[in-house]
Each structure stands twice: as structure tokens, then as C-alpha cells.
mmCIF file of C-alpha atoms in Angstrom:
data_model
loop_
_atom_site.group_PDB
_atom_site.id
_atom_site.type_symbol
_atom_site.label_atom_id
_atom_site.label_comp_id
_atom_site.label_asym_id
_atom_site.label_seq_id
_atom_site.Cartn_x
_atom_site.Cartn_y
_atom_site.Cartn_z
ATOM 1 C CA MET A 1 17.018 -1.553 8.566
ATOM 2 C CA ARG A 2 14.971 -0.229 5.538
ATOM 3 C CA VAL A 3 11.379 -1.945 5.144
ATOM 4 C CA ALA A 4 8.136 -0.967 3.091
ATOM 5 C CA PHE A 5 4.651 -2.367 4.320
ATOM 6 C CA VAL A 6 2.407 -3.017 1.700
ATOM 7 C CA GLY A 7 -1.113 -4.701 1.342
ATOM 8 C CA LYS A 8 -4.541 -4.518 0.442
ATOM 9 C CA GLY A 9 -6.428 -1.699 1.689
ATOM 10 C CA GLY A 10 -7.775 -2.262 5.059
ATOM 11 C CA ALA A 11 -5.203 -5.161 5.633
ATOM 12 C CA GLY A 12 -3.710 -2.867 8.308
ATOM 13 C CA LYS A 13 -0.537 -1.685 6.741
ATOM 14 C CA SER A 14 -0.730 1.418 8.704
ATOM 15 C CA VAL A 15 -1.541 0.096 12.170
ATOM 16 C CA VAL A 16 1.254 -2.420 11.912
ATOM 17 C CA ALA A 17 3.828 -0.061 10.426
ATOM 18 C CA GLY A 18 3.398 2.521 12.780
ATOM 19 C CA THR A 19 3.647 0.363 15.927
ATOM 20 C CA PHE A 20 6.397 -1.167 14.428
ATOM 21 C CA CYS A 21 8.254 2.077 14.017
ATOM 22 C CA ARG A 22 7.788 2.889 17.375
ATOM 23 C CA MET A 23 8.719 -0.489 18.792
ATOM 24 C CA LEU A 24 11.945 -0.181 16.316
ATOM 25 C CA ALA A 25 12.888 3.175 18.158
ATOM 26 C CA ARG A 26 12.720 1.451 21.537
ATOM 27 C CA THR A 27 15.135 -1.089 20.602
ATOM 28 C CA THR A 28 17.872 0.998 18.525
ATOM 29 C CA SER A 29 20.500 3.661 19.040
ATOM 30 C CA ARG A 30 20.122 4.555 15.455
ATOM 31 C CA GLY A 31 17.194 7.067 14.351
ATOM 32 C CA VAL A 32 14.103 5.621 12.858
ATOM 33 C CA VAL A 33 12.323 7.686 10.233
ATOM 34 C CA ALA A 34 8.822 6.425 9.293
ATOM 35 C CA ILE A 35 7.823 7.487 5.631
ATOM 36 C CA ASP A 36 4.117 7.891 4.991
ATOM 37 C CA SER A 37 3.837 7.675 1.104
ATOM 38 C CA ASP A 38 -0.243 7.045 1.214
ATOM 39 C CA PRO A 39 -1.820 10.124 0.096
ATOM 40 C CA LEU A 40 -4.681 8.953 2.442
ATOM 41 C CA PRO A 41 -4.541 9.351 6.222
ATOM 42 C CA GLY A 42 -3.427 6.504 8.430
ATOM 43 C CA LEU A 43 -0.076 6.268 9.673
ATOM 44 C CA ALA A 44 0.166 9.647 11.470
ATOM 45 C CA PHE A 45 -2.893 8.081 13.525
ATOM 46 C CA SER A 46 -1.073 4.982 14.333
ATOM 47 C CA LEU A 47 2.193 6.757 15.428
ATOM 48 C CA GLY A 48 0.410 8.865 17.532
ATOM 49 C CA VAL A 49 1.184 12.061 15.528
ATOM 50 C CA PRO A 50 -1.517 14.940 16.055
ATOM 51 C CA SER A 51 -0.968 16.356 12.534
ATOM 52 C CA THR A 52 -2.153 14.375 9.511
ATOM 53 C CA ASP A 53 -1.088 16.698 6.801
ATOM 54 C CA THR A 54 2.394 18.469 6.703
ATOM 55 C CA GLN A 55 4.171 19.158 3.379
ATOM 56 C CA LEU A 56 7.935 19.730 2.929
ATOM 57 C CA PRO A 57 8.809 23.323 1.980
ATOM 58 C CA GLN A 58 8.769 24.052 -1.726
ATOM 59 C CA ASP A 59 12.467 25.554 -1.883
ATOM 60 C CA LEU A 60 13.954 22.476 -0.011
ATOM 61 C CA VAL A 61 14.776 21.357 -3.666
ATOM 62 C CA GLU A 62 15.917 22.519 -6.656
ATOM 63 C CA LYS A 63 16.116 21.265 -10.334
ATOM 64 C CA VAL A 64 19.387 20.239 -11.839
ATOM 65 C CA GLY A 65 18.569 21.560 -15.587
ATOM 66 C CA ASP A 66 15.773 22.521 -17.460
ATOM 67 C CA ASP A 67 15.165 18.937 -18.741
ATOM 68 C CA PRO A 68 11.800 17.716 -17.346
ATOM 69 C CA ALA A 69 13.628 14.218 -16.850
ATOM 70 C CA SER A 70 16.438 15.640 -14.984
ATOM 71 C CA ARG A 71 16.803 14.781 -11.051
ATOM 72 C CA TRP A 72 15.864 17.172 -8.416
ATOM 73 C CA GLN A 73 18.660 17.454 -5.681
ATOM 74 C CA LEU A 74 18.253 19.443 -2.025
ATOM 75 C CA ARG A 75 19.244 22.838 -2.373
ATOM 76 C CA PRO A 76 22.720 23.911 -1.816
ATOM 77 C CA GLY A 77 24.143 23.743 2.120
ATOM 78 C CA MET A 78 21.288 21.103 2.888
ATOM 79 C CA THR A 79 21.892 17.890 3.667
ATOM 80 C CA VAL A 80 19.402 15.061 4.361
ATOM 81 C CA LEU A 81 20.069 14.569 7.861
ATOM 82 C CA GLU A 82 19.400 18.277 8.464
ATOM 83 C CA ALA A 83 16.178 18.345 6.184
ATOM 84 C CA VAL A 84 14.941 15.113 8.235
ATOM 85 C CA GLU A 85 15.842 17.171 11.470
ATOM 86 C CA ARG A 86 13.923 20.123 10.471
ATOM 87 C CA TYR A 87 11.167 19.324 8.271
ATOM 88 C CA THR A 88 9.937 15.972 9.857
ATOM 89 C CA LEU A 89 7.505 15.762 12.709
ATOM 90 C CA GLU A 90 8.538 14.238 16.001
ATOM 91 C CA ALA A 91 6.489 11.262 16.945
ATOM 92 C CA PRO A 92 6.361 9.510 19.921
ATOM 93 C CA ASP A 93 9.459 7.230 20.994
ATOM 94 C CA GLY A 94 11.723 9.697 19.192
ATOM 95 C CA VAL A 95 10.658 8.321 15.576
ATOM 96 C CA ARG A 96 10.810 11.336 13.039
ATOM 97 C CA PHE A 97 7.274 11.103 10.581
ATOM 98 C CA LEU A 98 8.139 12.348 7.140
ATOM 99 C CA GLN A 99 4.855 12.649 4.950
ATOM 100 C CA PHE A 100 4.597 12.790 1.047
ATOM 101 C CA GLY A 101 1.359 15.084 1.634
ATOM 102 C CA LYS A 102 -2.058 14.538 1.441
ATOM 103 C CA LEU A 103 -4.678 15.027 -1.521
ATOM 104 C CA ARG A 104 -5.953 18.271 -2.041
ATOM 105 C CA GLY A 105 -7.758 18.241 -4.903
ATOM 106 C CA HIS A 106 -8.529 15.523 -7.680
ATOM 107 C CA VAL A 107 -4.931 14.548 -8.092
ATOM 108 C CA VAL A 108 -1.741 14.791 -6.327
ATOM 109 C CA ALA A 109 0.403 17.893 -7.896
ATOM 110 C CA VAL A 110 3.822 16.602 -8.524
ATOM 111 C CA GLY A 111 5.400 19.795 -7.276
ATOM 112 C CA PRO A 112 8.616 20.769 -5.713
ATOM 113 C CA SER A 113 7.364 19.317 -2.208
ATOM 114 C CA GLN A 114 6.726 15.895 -3.661
ATOM 115 C CA GLN A 115 9.723 15.918 -5.560
ATOM 116 C CA ALA A 116 11.563 16.695 -1.928
ATOM 117 C CA PHE A 117 9.881 13.763 -0.533
ATOM 118 C CA ARG A 118 11.421 11.734 -3.216
ATOM 119 C CA VAL A 119 14.943 13.434 -3.085
ATOM 120 C CA ILE A 120 14.747 12.699 0.946
ATOM 121 C CA VAL A 121 13.808 9.161 0.620
ATOM 122 C CA ARG A 122 16.257 8.671 -2.036
ATOM 123 C CA GLU A 123 18.996 10.078 0.091
ATOM 124 C CA LEU A 124 18.216 8.722 3.626
ATOM 125 C CA ALA A 125 18.958 5.301 1.896
ATOM 126 C CA GLU A 126 22.250 5.862 1.931
ATOM 127 C CA THR A 127 22.608 6.842 5.757
ATOM 128 C CA ASP A 128 22.416 4.380 8.443
ATOM 129 C CA LEU A 129 18.860 5.470 9.562
ATOM 130 C CA HIS A 130 16.301 2.865 10.091
ATOM 131 C CA LEU A 131 13.269 3.595 7.382
ATOM 132 C CA VAL A 132 9.784 2.163 7.559
ATOM 133 C CA GLY A 133 7.713 2.863 5.011
ATOM 134 C CA ASP A 134 3.755 2.823 4.883
ATOM 135 C CA LEU A 135 3.160 2.588 1.334
ATOM 136 C CA PRO A 136 -0.381 3.360 -0.591
ATOM 137 C CA GLY A 137 -2.895 0.415 -0.552
ATOM 138 C CA GLY A 138 -3.320 -2.078 -3.606
ATOM 139 C CA THR A 139 -1.185 -3.255 -5.953
ATOM 140 C CA ARG A 140 -0.322 -0.361 -8.490
ATOM 141 C CA GLN A 141 1.027 2.277 -6.621
ATOM 142 C CA PRO A 142 3.983 0.783 -4.633
ATOM 143 C CA PHE A 143 5.911 -0.093 -7.625
ATOM 144 C CA LEU A 144 5.658 3.277 -9.210
ATOM 145 C CA GLY A 145 8.604 4.782 -7.610
ATOM 146 C CA TRP A 146 7.587 4.617 -4.010
ATOM 147 C CA ILE A 147 9.698 1.401 -2.866
ATOM 148 C CA GLY A 148 13.089 2.072 -4.117
ATOM 149 C CA PHE A 149 14.385 2.537 -0.755
ATOM 150 C CA ALA A 150 13.677 -0.560 0.404
ATOM 151 C CA GLU A 151 15.650 -3.738 0.954
ATOM 152 C CA MET A 152 12.813 -5.591 2.142
ATOM 153 C CA VAL A 153 8.915 -5.716 1.158
ATOM 154 C CA VAL A 154 6.521 -6.785 3.741
ATOM 155 C CA VAL A 155 3.250 -7.740 2.491
ATOM 156 C CA VAL A 156 0.620 -7.166 5.194
ATOM 157 C CA ALA A 157 -2.323 -9.886 4.458
ATOM 158 C CA GLU A 158 -5.445 -11.341 6.320
ATOM 159 C CA ALA A 159 -6.163 -15.013 5.672
ATOM 160 C CA THR A 160 -8.949 -14.132 3.715
ATOM 161 C CA PRO A 161 -9.444 -14.564 -0.228
ATOM 162 C CA SER A 162 -9.403 -11.021 -1.241
ATOM 163 C CA SER A 163 -6.493 -10.128 0.798
ATOM 164 C CA MET A 164 -4.545 -13.242 -0.144
ATOM 165 C CA LEU A 165 -5.413 -12.734 -3.551
ATOM 166 C CA SER A 166 -3.800 -9.129 -3.357
ATOM 167 C CA ALA A 167 -0.872 -10.677 -1.196
ATOM 168 C CA ARG A 168 -0.129 -13.068 -4.412
ATOM 169 C CA ARG A 169 -0.231 -10.131 -7.029
ATOM 170 C CA LEU A 170 2.089 -8.113 -4.625
ATOM 171 C CA ALA A 171 4.715 -11.089 -4.554
ATOM 172 C CA ARG A 172 4.868 -11.339 -8.105
ATOM 173 C CA LEU A 173 5.059 -7.669 -8.744
ATOM 174 C CA ALA A 174 7.653 -7.254 -5.928
ATOM 175 C CA ASP A 175 9.391 -10.463 -7.736
ATOM 176 C CA ALA A 176 9.355 -8.836 -11.249
ATOM 177 C CA ASP A 177 10.491 -5.489 -9.865
ATOM 178 C CA GLY A 178 13.293 -7.432 -8.338
ATOM 179 C CA GLY A 179 16.346 -6.934 -5.643
ATOM 180 C CA ARG A 180 14.711 -6.966 -2.538
ATOM 181 C CA GLN A 181 13.475 -9.713 0.311
ATOM 182 C CA VAL A 182 9.663 -10.175 0.280
ATOM 183 C CA VAL A 183 8.113 -11.721 3.472
ATOM 184 C CA ALA A 184 4.529 -11.254 4.648
ATOM 185 C CA VAL A 185 2.852 -10.746 8.348
ATOM 186 C CA ALA A 186 -0.482 -12.597 8.602
ATOM 187 C CA ASN A 187 -2.695 -9.986 10.348
ATOM 188 C CA LYS A 188 -5.906 -10.159 12.254
ATOM 189 C CA THR A 189 -5.243 -13.748 12.507
ATOM 190 C CA ALA A 190 -8.264 -15.786 14.416
ATOM 191 C CA ASP A 191 -7.242 -19.554 13.848
ATOM 192 C CA PRO A 192 -4.021 -21.170 14.480
ATOM 193 C CA GLY A 193 -3.963 -22.205 10.538
ATOM 194 C CA ASP A 194 -4.075 -18.653 9.184
ATOM 195 C CA ALA A 195 -0.579 -18.122 8.741
ATOM 196 C CA ASN A 196 0.084 -21.365 6.916
ATOM 197 C CA VAL A 197 -3.222 -20.593 4.629
ATOM 198 C CA LEU A 198 -1.293 -17.300 3.908
ATOM 199 C CA GLN A 199 2.080 -18.696 3.373
ATOM 200 C CA ARG A 200 0.631 -21.572 1.100
ATOM 201 C CA PHE A 201 -1.515 -19.265 -1.145
ATOM 202 C CA SER A 202 0.575 -16.369 -1.343
ATOM 203 C CA GLY A 203 3.878 -18.654 -1.911
ATOM 204 C CA LEU A 204 5.789 -15.934 0.971
ATOM 205 C CA ARG A 205 7.453 -16.849 3.716
ATOM 206 C CA VAL A 206 5.072 -15.531 6.723
ATOM 207 C CA VAL A 207 7.586 -13.864 9.256
ATOM 208 C CA GLY A 208 5.162 -12.777 11.775
ATOM 209 C CA GLU A 209 1.506 -13.089 13.150
ATOM 210 C CA VAL A 210 -0.843 -10.291 14.357
ATOM 211 C CA PRO A 211 -4.242 -11.680 15.895
ATOM 212 C CA ARG A 212 -7.319 -10.286 15.517
ATOM 213 C CA ASP A 213 -7.523 -7.900 18.559
ATOM 214 C CA PRO A 214 -10.515 -5.487 19.698
ATOM 215 C CA ALA A 215 -7.745 -3.269 21.075
ATOM 216 C CA VAL A 216 -6.789 -2.235 17.289
ATOM 217 C CA GLY A 217 -10.511 -1.425 16.554
ATOM 218 C CA ALA A 218 -10.717 0.723 19.387
ATOM 219 C CA ALA A 219 -7.618 2.744 18.785
ATOM 220 C CA GLU A 220 -8.570 3.428 15.150
ATOM 221 C CA ARG A 221 -12.021 4.787 16.248
ATOM 222 C CA ALA A 222 -10.488 6.718 18.618
ATOM 223 C CA GLY A 223 -7.950 7.927 16.351
ATOM 224 C CA VAL A 224 -4.893 7.106 18.575
ATOM 225 C CA SER A 225 -1.708 4.800 18.621
ATOM 226 C CA LEU A 226 -2.296 1.062 19.711
ATOM 227 C CA LEU A 227 0.615 1.887 21.779
ATOM 228 C CA ASP A 228 -0.890 4.775 23.544
ATOM 229 C CA LEU A 229 -4.486 3.174 23.878
ATOM 230 C CA ALA A 230 -3.228 -0.535 24.514
ATOM 231 C CA PRO A 231 0.228 -0.875 25.094
ATOM 232 C CA THR A 232 0.089 -4.508 26.494
ATOM 233 C CA SER A 233 -2.861 -5.797 23.956
ATOM 234 C CA PRO A 234 -1.936 -9.018 22.211
ATOM 235 C CA ALA A 235 -1.558 -6.911 18.861
ATOM 236 C CA ALA A 236 0.875 -4.193 20.447
ATOM 237 C CA GLU A 237 2.889 -7.383 21.757
ATOM 238 C CA ALA A 238 2.822 -9.220 18.214
ATOM 239 C CA VAL A 239 4.283 -6.327 16.397
ATOM 240 C CA SER A 240 6.616 -5.955 19.294
ATOM 241 C CA SER A 241 7.947 -9.116 18.380
ATOM 242 C CA LEU A 242 7.794 -8.518 14.943
ATOM 243 C CA VAL A 243 10.984 -6.218 15.386
ATOM 244 C CA ASP A 244 13.433 -9.341 15.903
ATOM 245 C CA SER A 245 11.412 -11.514 13.501
ATOM 246 C CA LEU A 246 12.416 -8.934 10.596
ATOM 247 C CA THR A 247 15.552 -8.354 11.765
ATOM 248 C CA ASP A 248 16.379 -12.320 12.003
ATOM 249 C CA ALA A 249 14.920 -12.463 8.303
ATOM 250 C CA MET A 250 17.086 -9.579 7.092
ATOM 251 C CA THR A 251 20.324 -11.035 8.687
ATOM 252 C CA LYS A 252 19.517 -14.590 7.162
ATOM 253 C CA GLU A 253 19.366 -12.843 3.603
ATOM 254 C CA THR A 254 22.542 -11.043 3.937
ATOM 255 C CA SER A 255 24.596 -13.826 5.700
ATOM 256 C CA MET B 1 -28.964 4.245 -12.931
ATOM 257 C CA LYS B 2 -25.257 4.627 -12.548
ATOM 258 C CA ILE B 3 -23.386 4.149 -9.256
ATOM 259 C CA ALA B 4 -19.880 4.448 -8.359
ATOM 260 C CA VAL B 5 -18.881 3.328 -4.820
ATOM 261 C CA VAL B 6 -15.703 4.924 -3.422
ATOM 262 C CA GLY B 7 -13.616 5.308 -0.048
ATOM 263 C CA LYS B 8 -10.704 4.367 1.706
ATOM 264 C CA GLY B 9 -9.157 0.812 1.610
ATOM 265 C CA GLY B 10 -10.619 -1.515 3.959
ATOM 266 C CA ALA B 11 -14.031 0.735 4.110
ATOM 267 C CA GLY B 12 -16.071 -2.023 2.508
ATOM 268 C CA LYS B 13 -16.342 -0.321 -1.304
ATOM 269 C CA THR B 14 -16.212 -3.984 -2.748
ATOM 270 C CA THR B 15 -18.747 -5.399 -0.365
ATOM 271 C CA THR B 16 -21.155 -2.613 -0.843
ATOM 272 C CA ALA B 17 -20.810 -2.411 -4.664
ATOM 273 C CA ALA B 18 -21.320 -6.356 -4.973
ATOM 274 C CA VAL B 19 -24.181 -6.497 -2.710
ATOM 275 C CA LEU B 20 -26.040 -3.492 -4.652
ATOM 276 C CA ALA B 21 -25.341 -5.143 -7.798
ATOM 277 C CA ARG B 22 -26.931 -8.285 -6.866
ATOM 278 C CA THR B 23 -29.925 -6.663 -5.420
ATOM 279 C CA LEU B 24 -30.648 -4.868 -8.238
ATOM 280 C CA ALA B 25 -30.478 -7.791 -10.252
ATOM 281 C CA ARG B 26 -32.983 -9.638 -8.073
ATOM 282 C CA ALA B 27 -35.168 -6.809 -8.463
ATOM 283 C CA GLY B 28 -35.464 -7.174 -12.006
ATOM 284 C CA HIS B 29 -33.098 -4.825 -13.302
ATOM 285 C CA ARG B 30 -30.075 -5.311 -15.782
ATOM 286 C CA VAL B 31 -26.960 -4.785 -14.104
ATOM 287 C CA VAL B 32 -23.551 -4.840 -15.129
ATOM 288 C CA ALA B 33 -20.797 -4.474 -12.146
ATOM 289 C CA LEU B 34 -17.240 -3.122 -13.415
ATOM 290 C CA ASP B 35 -14.292 -3.343 -11.323
ATOM 291 C CA CYS B 36 -12.314 -0.388 -11.802
ATOM 292 C CA ASP B 37 -9.833 -1.138 -8.676
ATOM 293 C CA THR B 38 -6.464 -1.758 -9.928
ATOM 294 C CA ASN B 39 -6.293 -4.714 -7.452
ATOM 295 C CA PRO B 40 -9.736 -6.259 -8.571
ATOM 296 C CA ASN B 41 -11.607 -8.227 -6.047
ATOM 297 C CA LEU B 42 -14.960 -7.838 -6.942
ATOM 298 C CA GLY B 43 -15.219 -11.264 -8.653
ATOM 299 C CA LEU B 44 -14.672 -12.723 -4.889
ATOM 300 C CA SER B 45 -17.625 -10.536 -3.375
ATOM 301 C CA LEU B 46 -20.261 -11.083 -6.279
ATOM 302 C CA GLY B 47 -19.621 -14.894 -5.625
ATOM 303 C CA LEU B 48 -17.560 -15.842 -8.674
ATOM 304 C CA GLY B 49 -14.855 -17.747 -6.668
ATOM 305 C CA LEU B 50 -10.856 -17.238 -6.679
ATOM 306 C CA ASP B 51 -10.356 -19.309 -10.338
ATOM 307 C CA THR B 52 -13.004 -17.252 -12.100
ATOM 308 C CA THR B 53 -11.972 -13.871 -10.709
ATOM 309 C CA GLU B 54 -8.468 -14.577 -11.601
ATOM 310 C CA ALA B 55 -8.998 -15.380 -15.187
ATOM 311 C CA LEU B 56 -10.968 -12.445 -15.689
ATOM 312 C CA ILE B 57 -7.994 -10.541 -14.784
ATOM 313 C CA SER B 58 -5.129 -12.215 -16.491
ATOM 314 C CA LEU B 59 -7.431 -12.177 -19.655
ATOM 315 C CA ARG B 60 -6.475 -8.671 -20.251
ATOM 316 C CA ASP B 61 -2.662 -9.686 -20.588
ATOM 317 C CA LYS B 62 -3.788 -11.965 -23.390
ATOM 318 C CA VAL B 63 -4.875 -8.954 -25.615
ATOM 319 C CA GLY B 64 -2.745 -7.645 -28.262
ATOM 320 C CA ASP B 65 -1.183 -11.205 -29.054
ATOM 321 C CA ASP B 66 -3.915 -13.468 -30.931
ATOM 322 C CA VAL B 67 -6.874 -11.916 -28.828
ATOM 323 C CA GLY B 68 -8.286 -8.556 -30.605
ATOM 324 C CA HIS B 69 -9.005 -5.541 -28.556
ATOM 325 C CA ALA B 70 -12.581 -4.460 -28.010
ATOM 326 C CA ARG B 71 -13.807 -1.458 -29.983
ATOM 327 C CA SER B 72 -16.420 -0.222 -27.354
ATOM 328 C CA TRP B 73 -17.761 -0.901 -23.955
ATOM 329 C CA ASN B 74 -20.381 -3.095 -24.956
ATOM 330 C CA GLU B 75 -18.143 -5.339 -26.516
ATOM 331 C CA ILE B 76 -15.686 -5.332 -23.435
ATOM 332 C CA VAL B 77 -18.646 -6.293 -21.128
ATOM 333 C CA ALA B 78 -19.638 -9.001 -23.715
ATOM 334 C CA ARG B 79 -16.499 -10.536 -24.823
ATOM 335 C CA PHE B 80 -14.227 -10.073 -21.827
ATOM 336 C CA GLY B 81 -16.829 -9.873 -18.918
ATOM 337 C CA ALA B 82 -18.366 -13.215 -16.655
ATOM 338 C CA ASP B 83 -21.892 -13.974 -15.638
ATOM 339 C CA ALA B 84 -22.232 -13.803 -11.656
ATOM 340 C CA PRO B 85 -25.116 -14.929 -9.974
ATOM 341 C CA ASP B 86 -28.505 -13.165 -10.005
ATOM 342 C CA GLY B 87 -27.575 -12.432 -13.939
ATOM 343 C CA VAL B 88 -25.270 -9.795 -13.022
ATOM 344 C CA ARG B 89 -22.542 -9.310 -15.650
ATOM 345 C CA LEU B 90 -18.896 -8.615 -14.452
ATOM 346 C CA ALA B 91 -16.365 -6.972 -16.337
ATOM 347 C CA VAL B 92 -12.662 -6.006 -15.003
ATOM 348 C CA VAL B 93 -11.808 -2.489 -16.460
ATOM 349 C CA SER B 94 -9.136 -1.202 -14.017
ATOM 350 C CA LYS B 95 -5.808 -1.140 -16.554
ATOM 351 C CA ILE B 96 -4.615 1.785 -16.814
ATOM 352 C CA GLU B 97 -1.670 2.538 -19.582
ATOM 353 C CA ASP B 98 1.291 4.355 -18.240
ATOM 354 C CA PRO B 99 0.177 5.948 -15.069
ATOM 355 C CA ASP B 100 1.839 8.957 -13.874
ATOM 356 C CA TYR B 101 3.928 9.100 -10.647
ATOM 357 C CA GLY B 102 1.490 10.453 -7.883
ATOM 358 C CA CYS B 103 -1.567 9.050 -9.718
ATOM 359 C CA PRO B 104 -4.173 8.032 -6.921
#
């Protein structure tokens, strides 16, 4: 499966995506690549990877022609699977962690390293590996070239007005972008009606629900993965069952 | 005084900005609250409610058809803003034309 997690800042994308990657890896024989395209740190912590700032080597890609609009490609002799093997970090449960690179100045310089990230993500979509993306927060960035790999967009949202307003905007944008299934996960639910409230407001099918859980805050404060701090916590269990829910949702769509 | 509130998603930028704006207004200052977020929710935190917050955002889409562009910042705030509680004037100014790939 190739899924992209989006949502308002603070909705819990990284925690859900990181935990989801590891639970998915435990249930599948195929590899899982965690794609971190958020220029602010988050996914590394929720996966339990020590480094929060890796960059792909500049010579991994080369430009095809001098036209600025021309596409980049992996250097001759390099395959996408070898690039993943060599240049991504190994996270717990065998997840491979691919990172866009973090902010170093006022803007992210779009150099060869960043182009390599794009090329690898593009080519990974043609492999049988599972891809799980943690996309930048908010509504603008996800649709600026980050989401192309995904066959399903998962909007992570709380049942609060601002989070649901963002979810509704994301649903519209995803719809306008076209070609992908869009579903929602209700996060930090505190009331049995929360998932319904989100479903009604956003117009999205809510395929999973993760309860408000102090273990999530504790893991975030400690800078460790929820699965390493509290593997049997309600939130961890809920994300675990999300693996089945998303697989089901995807099967329904394609069958 | 001109204050910009920044931070990571979920850190509490919008709530902080809204409380600052209303607190300053209550102390007698004239306050303009600018929502510069590309996912603008400041109206909610100021207490404007969902409908007004949404209306402020969709207003931008109308510019160019029968609604003319504003010529200055003052005009943007006056014509396209909304009155929030405590006398705060809110304007949503987050629209960026043709943002570049990787632009934060």
C-alpha cells in the first residue's frame, strides 16, 4: 500500500504515521519505506530512529539535459532498491527511513539531494514496497509535488473546529487533485461521538479512531517511539488496528 | 508594536496570537490580527465562529471577478477584514501566488 498522512499541524500525523509504519512492517513480508517529507522533525522520533537529519548524497542523481524543466534520474548503475538499501536509515521493525532533509536556512534549497528524494519516491511507487508518507502540516504543501506516490490519502484530524476545518479543506484539495482515495482517521478522540462529528463535518469516511492517550504525550516529551515506551497503550493498539482498516479500505476501492 | 507568532504545528501559535490580540485590544490598543497561515484558523481562536472564518477565506477567491483588488494593506484590512471581539480587526493574508516546490 502507498499511503500519505496529512492534516493540520499538531493533529498527530507523525505519531500515527510512525507507529503505523512499524505495525505494518510486523504484518507484511514486503518492505516498508517511511517517507518523511516534512521539513520539520517528527517522524524520526515516532519511528524511533536516532538521527533526525540525514540527507541523500548529491551525486545520487544527475540531470537529464540542461533544460531547467528537465527531469532528474538516478545516476547510471544505481537502482532505486539499491539507493533505499544504501541511503536510508534502518528503523526498528525493519522499516527503512527516507528523509527529505531538514531546514538549514530560511528556505529549503532545492539541490541535487532534494531532487534525489523526489526521484526515489517517484521510482519507489513503481516497486512492490509499502510506502508510508508523513507529509508537511497544513493544507498548501501536501499538494505541491509531495503526494504523487500515494494511492490513498489519510487525513488525520481531531474533532475540534480548527482541525476539522483543515480536514475539510484537505478533502477538497485532495478531491481536486484527483485520482486518489481519501479517508480520515479521528485522532485524540475523547467522546464516543467524535468520529461521527468528524465524518459529518469533513465529508470523509472515518476508517479509524485513535483515542486520546497520555502515553502519546509521554512518548513525545521523551522523544521516543510510542511503540518503545508504551507498546500496549490504547493509542498504540488503535494504530495497530488501523493497518487492517486501511488495507480493507484499499481493497474495497480496487475490487 | 508588531508581533509575529511562529512555531511548529500544534505548538499553539494560533491560540497565542489570538489571546495576545484580544488582550492588547482590551488594554486600549488598536489591533489588527493578520492570519498569515496557509491553513487559516485564527478567526476561530479569536471567537468569530466557523461561518465567518470560512467566509473570510473564500472571499479571496472572488477577487478578480467582480470584486476589485485592494490597492494597499490598509484597504485589504478595511475591505476584506472582519471585526472580532474586543475590537480586534482580522484579515486573512496568507495567499501566495505560485509558491515554489519545497517552499516552507
